[in-house]
């Protein structure tokens, strides 16, 4: 999108979003959309408004809408008999001004018929029916032919009337025959035309239909042997298998339930599978029943030919043999085609090579892939010749003598623009034809626009259109183009390489703006940017399809057929050398598919340029083929947009904000360019200053949209005002929409700024209140936490005190009762004798003796025990043998230990006592014993003495 005043208002999708938001309000003031029978009355003419109008009319069962010189036809996807009845045809034919009636395909038909009839020098007319596959092109062409058959009947005499009726019936009967042999079911359409056709309806001087002629273009004959997934072969194959009688099934070897490789999806039942309609139409065209049976027998032979599968040969010198289950198919196919079985099999298996001046013949067995290719080529050759023969039979049946007609009305039913995941030569030719027809349409549309511009008092020179000449130069240009490079590869007669062809195209045509390439694609391909969009074409197999080679031995094989139909299609002595049999000494280049298609297309365009063209654009509302469903948007290419002054001002008056200091008076420094000198009425006079103010913003928008290297003066003003309407191009409409989006964005920014300031203040106030609340909550939680801790500490303190008292009690209780008694009585006597004092000292000293003797090793001779005894009794240190000590036994009286007798040696583990003063050793007092801990301390001191 454009960048305005240094600010990018957004992407293209954002601009459409601005347009969509206020579109409903804009359309509320308009007339009911389904009542608008001409898209030029929708103001402004944008993609959104056009689609809304078409959708409203489609939902109201109004399937035809005018768009200037083009009729837009929506496929209803349901039968509407009253819309195409003969009574309605006569109503349009008898109307004084049929253009004032509701838009209809009969309006175009009547207009072309009156142009031929009313002019002093009649000019041939042509109707171009375009659209994608499934949009209804075939049905539209059929309705036009019925209309001309009704209105162009000859009422001169009964005999003449019967002759004319017979001719009209033959013309109408040509449709089901050509649809049966040339149409097929595809992913997008159940009755897709796989060929293009131009039907020439011939009129005499009295404007009565005397005959017709059919010319076809580029039949998709590859569909006979190759069908895409979920698609079908041509209708005629399914009609034979479903509609043949039991006797015919026996004759054509088509038993019920038989499976054929070239007949996919046979279970689908379509309206087009009516075999009786095709046979009756062939009878009216002069094809009798025996000839019909012969045709259907050959088609059944092609189905059996497709079931022939080959097994790979282990020896390259030996030909590939058919599989066991395919041998029956070989016999049946050769029988139905009237060919010798061994010759048919040998022709497919072995390739004949002629070399040297003497044209020596060499026979080379074909690999399995080449056998399949030759089998498919044989089937395509037979079907293409059969289709061309049917077209010639139809023309001979319906075509009038040259002297019996003076003018004609042509109906062109061409393929729609195609873009598939895998696009090849067929899609390249189809899209090439669409490019040529698009150029023809633009040239005709410009002539039609000149008249309306003249009515509005405007010059034509300022209108610029995007021509597709660059794309046509890329495809067909001289001296180098895609077609010329492909044809050159065919003339070189060398093995074609897909990667090499891609490199040649990209190198030779690198300067073309319509050529692109996909760097991420692994398959060799190139991209062509068409008017309808880019399409990627694969180069693999492109040269081979362009050559369309037919081995000469296949043609010689078919010339040996005993079938009457094939004998006529492949005569033994043809008058002219065909492409299938090039002369060995001739060096003339073989006519390629591209060359033939280009020549026929140029001939068709010459016919169209010599006529007055009319256009019918068929649109497919949805891809599912459902009625009352409008979901698929179609691109509508129109010329400059026509907007009334009132609608223009209402929509774009906001742009005056971009240039607020402009003056709309007569001395304005920027006069409104394009305004005529015509004096408007009061309402127009009121709108004129507003339009001038809007035009004053054009320099600002144009300067913002221009690149730094461009000059503002070099850009023409792409907007002009007529007497009642404003003429504006697509680029200028985008520029105005961009400026309008910028103004709306500025207003939105102001609103957003005020709202954000308000929200900021509210959020700040809420944050302060939240902080106060949080502080109060934290203070309350802290007090509660401290109270809980204090209560817990009190409980712990009380428990600790109780536990400490209990531990002290338990330590005191460990002392012996006797010792406690003596200990408690000793201080009570105030006066003691020395004897008593020594006795008490002896008791105190001898108290640890029993404990030590009990915890040491048993035995009198123990040296350590003796040392302990000496220390406790304070015996003189003499010879240990002079003393004898008697140890107290277990059964003797006395205290030996306050614990149970230990087993083995004793190890003392010193641990910190839970008592407060347990590890403090006071000075020994003759009258105090501190308990068991003191005993241990005394013992520790005794041992280390």
mmCIF file of N, CA, C and O in Angstrom, residues 396-426:
data_model
loop_
_atom_site.group_PDB
_atom_site.id
_atom_site.type_symbol
_atom_site.label_atom_id
_atom_site.label_comp_id
_atom_site.label_asym_id
_atom_site.label_seq_id
_atom_site.Cartn_x
_atom_site.Cartn_y
_atom_site.Cartn_z
ATOM 1 N N UNK A 396 -21.150 -31.734 -42.227
ATOM 2 C CA UNK A 396 -21.793 -32.098 -43.492
ATOM 3 C C UNK A 396 -23.303 -32.219 -43.345
ATOM 4 O O UNK A 396 -24.048 -32.060 -44.324
ATOM 5 N N UNK A 397 -23.762 -32.472 -42.123
ATOM 6 C CA UNK A 397 -25.191 -32.615 -41.898
ATOM 7 C C UNK A 397 -25.885 -31.285 -41.678
ATOM 8 O O UNK A 397 -27.039 -31.115 -42.076
ATOM 9 N N UNK A 398 -25.200 -30.307 -41.068
ATOM 10 C CA UNK A 398 -25.865 -29.055 -40.703
ATOM 11 C C UNK A 398 -25.369 -27.863 -41.507
ATOM 12 O O UNK A 398 -26.004 -26.803 -41.468
ATOM 13 N N UNK A 399 -24.252 -28.005 -42.207
ATOM 14 C CA UNK A 399 -23.705 -26.852 -42.919
ATOM 15 C C UNK A 399 -24.486 -26.609 -44.216
ATOM 16 O O UNK A 399 -24.844 -27.542 -44.947
ATOM 17 N N UNK A 400 -24.759 -25.333 -44.491
ATOM 18 C CA UNK A 400 -25.492 -24.947 -45.702
ATOM 19 C C UNK A 400 -24.509 -24.585 -46.812
ATOM 20 O O UNK A 400 -23.315 -24.361 -46.572
ATOM 21 N N UNK A 401 -25.008 -24.508 -48.003
ATOM 22 C CA UNK A 401 -24.177 -24.115 -49.136
ATOM 23 C C UNK A 401 -23.732 -22.662 -48.974
ATOM 24 O O UNK A 401 -24.394 -21.843 -48.337
ATOM 25 N N UNK A 402 -22.623 -22.360 -49.568
ATOM 26 C CA UNK A 402 -22.080 -21.009 -49.430
ATOM 27 C C UNK A 402 -23.029 -19.963 -50.009
ATOM 28 O O UNK A 402 -23.125 -18.836 -49.483
ATOM 29 N N UNK A 403 -23.741 -20.300 -51.054
ATOM 30 C CA UNK A 403 -24.634 -19.322 -51.685
ATOM 31 C C UNK A 403 -25.939 -19.121 -50.926
ATOM 32 O O UNK A 403 -26.675 -18.177 -51.205
ATOM 33 N N UNK A 404 -26.243 -19.983 -49.976
ATOM 34 C CA UNK A 404 -27.538 -19.913 -49.300
ATOM 35 C C UNK A 404 -27.519 -19.062 -48.036
ATOM 36 O O UNK A 404 -28.563 -18.848 -47.434
ATOM 37 N N UNK A 405 -26.381 -18.548 -47.613
ATOM 38 C CA UNK A 405 -26.324 -17.705 -46.416
ATOM 39 C C UNK A 405 -25.404 -16.522 -46.672
ATOM 40 O O UNK A 405 -24.445 -16.589 -47.454
ATOM 41 N N UNK A 406 -25.713 -15.416 -46.006
ATOM 42 C CA UNK A 406 -24.961 -14.170 -46.198
ATOM 43 C C UNK A 406 -24.268 -13.703 -44.922
ATOM 44 O O UNK A 406 -23.198 -13.083 -44.986
ATOM 45 N N UNK A 407 -24.877 -13.931 -43.777
ATOM 46 C CA UNK A 407 -24.297 -13.493 -42.498
ATOM 47 C C UNK A 407 -24.310 -14.657 -41.527
ATOM 48 O O UNK A 407 -24.959 -15.691 -41.753
ATOM 49 N N UNK A 408 -23.626 -14.461 -40.427
ATOM 50 C CA UNK A 408 -23.594 -15.510 -39.400
ATOM 51 C C UNK A 408 -23.487 -14.862 -38.012
ATOM 52 O O UNK A 408 -23.054 -13.718 -37.857
ATOM 53 N N UNK A 409 -23.895 -15.644 -37.044
ATOM 54 C CA UNK A 409 -23.722 -15.301 -35.622
ATOM 55 C C UNK A 409 -22.856 -16.393 -35.015
ATOM 56 O O UNK A 409 -23.235 -17.576 -35.027
ATOM 57 N N UNK A 410 -21.699 -16.004 -34.525
ATOM 58 C CA UNK A 410 -20.756 -16.979 -33.989
ATOM 59 C C UNK A 410 -20.881 -17.123 -32.481
ATOM 60 O O UNK A 410 -21.020 -16.135 -31.751
ATOM 61 N N UNK A 411 -20.813 -18.362 -32.001
ATOM 62 C CA UNK A 411 -20.819 -18.672 -30.571
ATOM 63 C C UNK A 411 -19.478 -19.316 -30.229
ATOM 64 O O UNK A 411 -19.167 -20.409 -30.715
ATOM 65 N N UNK A 412 -18.696 -18.634 -29.417
ATOM 66 C CA UNK A 412 -17.374 -19.132 -29.035
ATOM 67 C C UNK A 412 -17.435 -19.641 -27.601
ATOM 68 O O UNK A 412 -17.657 -18.877 -26.662
ATOM 69 N N UNK A 413 -17.249 -20.923 -27.454
ATOM 70 C CA UNK A 413 -17.202 -21.570 -26.128
ATOM 71 C C UNK A 413 -15.789 -22.105 -25.937
ATOM 72 O O UNK A 413 -15.413 -23.133 -26.516
ATOM 73 N N UNK A 414 -15.010 -21.367 -25.153
ATOM 74 C CA UNK A 414 -13.602 -21.718 -24.978
ATOM 75 C C UNK A 414 -13.371 -22.171 -23.549
ATOM 76 O O UNK A 414 -14.205 -22.000 -22.663
ATOM 77 N N UNK A 415 -12.203 -22.766 -23.357
ATOM 78 C CA UNK A 415 -11.819 -23.202 -22.021
ATOM 79 C C UNK A 415 -11.628 -21.986 -21.120
ATOM 80 O O UNK A 415 -11.231 -20.907 -21.555
ATOM 81 N N UNK A 416 -11.900 -22.188 -19.848
ATOM 82 C CA UNK A 416 -11.595 -21.149 -18.887
ATOM 83 C C UNK A 416 -10.133 -21.183 -18.501
ATOM 84 O O UNK A 416 -9.388 -22.120 -18.819
ATOM 85 N N UNK A 417 -9.712 -20.145 -17.818
ATOM 86 C CA UNK A 417 -8.336 -20.070 -17.334
ATOM 87 C C UNK A 417 -8.094 -21.217 -16.353
ATOM 88 O O UNK A 417 -8.881 -21.440 -15.445
ATOM 89 N N UNK A 418 -6.997 -21.966 -16.544
ATOM 90 C CA UNK A 418 -6.720 -23.150 -15.738
ATOM 91 C C UNK A 418 -5.384 -23.020 -15.032
ATOM 92 O O UNK A 418 -4.396 -22.546 -15.602
ATOM 93 N N UNK A 419 -5.390 -23.433 -13.779
ATOM 94 C CA UNK A 419 -4.172 -23.481 -12.971
ATOM 95 C C UNK A 419 -4.307 -24.646 -12.008
ATOM 96 O O UNK A 419 -5.097 -24.607 -11.071
ATOM 97 N N UNK A 420 -3.526 -25.706 -12.250
ATOM 98 C CA UNK A 420 -3.578 -26.916 -11.446
ATOM 99 C C UNK A 420 -2.226 -27.127 -10.766
ATOM 100 O O UNK A 420 -1.240 -26.439 -11.067
ATOM 101 N N UNK A 421 -2.154 -28.071 -9.827
ATOM 102 C CA UNK A 421 -0.838 -28.366 -9.237
ATOM 103 C C UNK A 421 0.193 -28.821 -10.260
ATOM 104 O O UNK A 421 1.378 -28.555 -10.108
ATOM 105 N N UNK A 422 -0.264 -29.520 -11.304
ATOM 106 C CA UNK A 422 0.647 -29.999 -12.349
ATOM 107 C C UNK A 422 0.138 -29.469 -13.695
ATOM 108 O O UNK A 422 -0.834 -29.987 -14.244
ATOM 109 N N UNK A 423 0.768 -28.415 -14.202
ATOM 110 C CA UNK A 423 0.366 -27.789 -15.456
ATOM 111 C C UNK A 423 1.397 -28.111 -16.534
ATOM 112 O O UNK A 423 2.601 -28.050 -16.290
ATOM 113 N N UNK A 424 0.891 -28.451 -17.719
ATOM 114 C CA UNK A 424 1.766 -28.848 -18.811
ATOM 115 C C UNK A 424 1.375 -28.090 -20.083
ATOM 116 O O UNK A 424 0.860 -26.972 -20.016
ATOM 117 N N UNK A 425 1.598 -28.735 -21.228
ATOM 118 C CA UNK A 425 1.382 -28.063 -22.506
ATOM 119 C C UNK A 425 -0.085 -27.715 -22.719
ATOM 120 O O UNK A 425 -0.401 -26.662 -23.296
ATOM 121 N N UNK A 426 -1.002 -28.560 -22.259
ATOM 122 C CA UNK A 426 -2.430 -28.280 -22.449
ATOM 123 C C UNK A 426 -2.819 -26.984 -21.749
ATOM 124 O O UNK A 426 -3.514 -26.138 -22.330
#
